[in-house]
Amino acid sequence: MNPAVPALALGALGLVDAAFSGFRAYAGRDARIRKHRAVARAALRGLATGAVTLLAPALTAGCVLLAADDRSRTYAVLADGAIGYLVPLALYAAAVLLSLAAYFVLPFRASTLAMVVGLGPLTLLRPVVVGIACLGAFAGGGPASLLVGAVAGLAVLCVEPFVHRRWYAEALTADRSLRAGA
C-alpha cells in the first residue's frame, strides 16, 4: 500500500467530519422550515474551518520529519501510526454511514428511531473515538505518531466549538436578550 493512502483517507475523513461539525454548530438554532441554504452555509463554514485546522497535524508531521535523523524510517513510522489512527475512525465512520443510510432508507418512524439511537450516541462518542485513534497511532507508530494524532484529534474536535462561537453564538445572545425583554 502506498504510505500516502492512510494520510489521504484521514484527511478526507477529517474534512467530512468538519462539514458535519459545521452543521451541528448550526442545528437547532433556526426555526424556519426551509433552511437548506443555511444548512449548506453552516456545513461549508465547518469545512473551511476544518481545512485550516487540519493544516496543524500536517505541519506537525512535517516538523517531525524535518527533525528526524532518518527521514525514510520516520516516514514509515508515521505511515504505520496513520494506519493505527485510521482503523478506529474508519469503524466509527462506517457506523455513522450505516445510521445515515437507515435514516434515508427506512420508513419515517424507523428512520427517526435509527437517527435517535444511532447518531445521538455516536456524536457523543466522537471524543472517545478520537482518543482510541490516538492510542492506535501510538501502538502503530510510537510517540511521533501519537503527537501527530493528538494534534489531529484536537484540530478535529475544535471545529464545532469554533464555528459555533464564530457564527452562531450571537444568535443565542440575541435570543437571550429577547427573552429577558431587553
Coordinates of C-alpha atoms in Angstrom, one line a residue:
M1 CA 0.0 0.0 0.0
N2 CA 1.2 3.5 -0.8
P3 CA 2.1 5.2 2.5
A4 CA 0.2 8.3 1.4
V5 CA -3.2 6.4 1.3
P6 CA -3.8 6.4 5.0
A7 CA -3.0 10.1 5.3
L8 CA -5.3 11.0 2.4
A9 CA -8.1 8.9 3.9
L10 CA -7.6 10.6 7.3
G11 CA -7.7 14.0 5.6
A12 CA -10.9 13.1 3.8
L13 CA -12.5 11.8 7.0
G14 CA -11.4 15.0 8.8
L15 CA -12.9 17.2 6.2
V16 CA -16.2 15.3 6.2
D17 CA -16.3 15.4 9.9
A18 CA -15.6 19.1 9.8
A19 CA -18.6 19.7 7.5
F20 CA -20.8 17.7 9.9
S21 CA -19.4 19.7 12.8
G22 CA -20.4 22.9 11.0
F23 CA -23.9 21.5 10.6
R24 CA -24.1 20.5 14.3
A25 CA -22.9 24.0 15.3
Y26 CA -25.9 25.4 13.4
A27 CA -28.5 22.7 14.1
G28 CA -31.4 23.7 16.3
R29 CA -30.7 27.5 16.0
D30 CA -33.2 28.3 13.3
A31 CA -37.0 27.7 13.4
R32 CA -37.6 28.3 9.7
I33 CA -38.9 25.3 7.7
R34 CA -36.9 25.9 4.6
K35 CA -33.3 26.3 5.7
H36 CA -31.3 24.3 3.0
R37 CA -29.1 27.3 2.2
A38 CA -28.4 28.0 5.9
V39 CA -27.5 24.3 6.5
A40 CA -25.3 24.3 3.4
R41 CA -23.6 27.5 4.6
A42 CA -23.0 26.0 8.0
A43 CA -21.5 22.9 6.5
L44 CA -19.2 25.0 4.3
R45 CA -18.2 27.0 7.3
G46 CA -17.3 23.8 9.1
L47 CA -15.5 22.5 6.0
A48 CA -13.4 25.7 5.7
T49 CA -12.6 25.7 9.4
G50 CA -11.6 22.1 9.2
A51 CA -9.4 22.6 6.2
V52 CA -7.5 25.3 8.1
T53 CA -7.3 23.4 11.4
L54 CA -6.2 20.2 9.6
L55 CA -3.0 22.0 8.5
A56 CA -1.8 21.7 12.1
P57 CA -1.3 17.9 12.0
A58 CA 0.3 18.2 8.5
L59 CA 2.7 20.8 9.8
T60 CA 3.4 18.7 12.9
A61 CA 4.2 15.7 10.7
G62 CA 6.4 17.9 8.6
C63 CA 8.3 19.2 11.6
V64 CA 8.7 15.6 12.9
L65 CA 10.1 14.6 9.5
L66 CA 12.5 17.6 9.4
A67 CA 13.8 16.9 12.9
A68 CA 14.4 13.2 12.3
D69 CA 17.8 11.8 11.6
D70 CA 16.5 9.0 9.4
R71 CA 13.6 10.5 7.4
S72 CA 12.6 7.5 5.5
R73 CA 12.3 5.4 8.7
T74 CA 10.4 8.2 10.4
Y75 CA 8.1 8.5 7.4
A76 CA 7.4 4.7 7.6
V77 CA 6.7 5.0 11.3
L78 CA 4.3 7.9 10.7
A79 CA 2.6 5.9 8.0
D80 CA 2.2 2.9 10.4
G81 CA 0.8 5.3 13.0
A82 CA -1.6 6.7 10.4
I83 CA -3.0 3.2 9.8
G84 CA -3.4 2.7 13.6
Y85 CA -5.2 6.0 13.7
L86 CA -7.3 5.3 10.7
V87 CA -8.8 1.9 11.8
P88 CA -11.0 3.2 14.8
L89 CA -12.0 6.2 12.8
A90 CA -13.0 4.1 9.8
L91 CA -15.1 1.8 12.0
Y92 CA -16.8 4.9 13.5
A93 CA -17.4 6.4 10.1
A94 CA -18.9 3.1 8.9
A95 CA -21.3 3.1 11.9
V96 CA -22.3 6.7 11.1
L97 CA -22.8 5.9 7.5
L98 CA -25.0 2.9 8.4
S99 CA -27.1 5.1 10.7
L100 CA -27.5 7.7 8.0
A101 CA -28.4 5.1 5.4
A102 CA -31.0 3.7 7.8
Y103 CA -32.4 7.3 8.1
F104 CA -32.7 7.7 4.4
V105 CA -34.0 4.2 3.5
L106 CA -36.3 3.2 6.3
P107 CA -39.9 4.3 6.8
F108 CA -40.5 7.5 8.8
R109 CA -40.8 6.0 12.3
A110 CA -38.0 3.5 11.9
S111 CA -35.7 6.2 10.3
T112 CA -36.4 8.5 13.3
L113 CA -35.6 5.7 15.7
A114 CA -32.4 5.0 13.7
M115 CA -31.4 8.6 13.9
V116 CA -32.0 8.9 17.7
V117 CA -30.5 5.6 18.6
G118 CA -27.6 5.9 16.1
L119 CA -26.4 9.4 15.6
G120 CA -27.1 10.8 19.1
P121 CA -24.8 8.4 20.9
L122 CA -22.3 8.4 18.0
T123 CA -22.0 12.1 18.3
L124 CA -21.3 11.9 22.0
L125 CA -18.7 9.2 21.4
R126 CA -16.6 11.3 19.0
P127 CA -14.0 12.4 21.6
V128 CA -13.7 8.8 22.9
V129 CA -13.2 7.5 19.3
V130 CA -10.5 10.2 18.7
G131 CA -8.8 9.1 22.0
I132 CA -8.9 5.5 20.8
A133 CA -7.5 6.5 17.5
C134 CA -4.6 8.3 19.3
L135 CA -3.9 5.0 21.1
G136 CA -4.0 3.3 17.8
A137 CA -1.5 5.8 16.4
F138 CA 0.8 5.2 19.4
A139 CA 0.5 1.4 19.0
G140 CA 1.2 1.6 15.3
G141 CA 3.9 4.3 15.2
G142 CA 5.1 5.3 18.7
P143 CA 5.4 8.7 20.2
A144 CA 5.9 10.6 17.0
S145 CA 2.7 9.2 15.6
L146 CA 0.9 9.9 18.9
L147 CA 2.0 13.6 18.7
V148 CA 0.6 13.9 15.1
G149 CA -2.5 12.0 16.0
A150 CA -3.2 14.1 19.1
V151 CA -2.8 17.3 17.2
A152 CA -5.1 16.0 14.5
G153 CA -7.6 15.0 17.2
L154 CA -7.6 18.4 18.8
A155 CA -7.9 20.0 15.4
V156 CA -11.0 17.9 14.5
L157 CA -12.6 18.4 17.9
C158 CA -12.1 22.2 17.9
V159 CA -14.1 22.8 14.6
E160 CA -17.6 22.6 16.1
P161 CA -16.9 25.0 19.1
F162 CA -15.1 27.4 16.8
V163 CA -17.9 27.5 14.2
H164 CA -20.5 27.8 16.9
R165 CA -18.7 30.7 18.7
R166 CA -17.7 32.5 15.4
W167 CA -21.0 32.4 13.6
Y168 CA -23.8 31.2 15.8
A169 CA -23.2 32.4 19.3
E170 CA -24.6 35.8 18.6
A171 CA -28.0 34.4 17.7
L172 CA -28.2 32.8 21.1
T173 CA -27.2 36.1 22.7
A174 CA -30.0 37.8 20.7
D175 CA -32.5 35.2 21.8
R176 CA -31.5 35.6 25.4
S177 CA -31.8 39.4 25.2
L178 CA -35.3 38.9 23.6
R179 CA -36.3 36.5 26.3
A180 CA -35.1 38.9 29.0
G181 CA -37.1 41.7 27.4
A182 CA -34.0 43.9 26.5

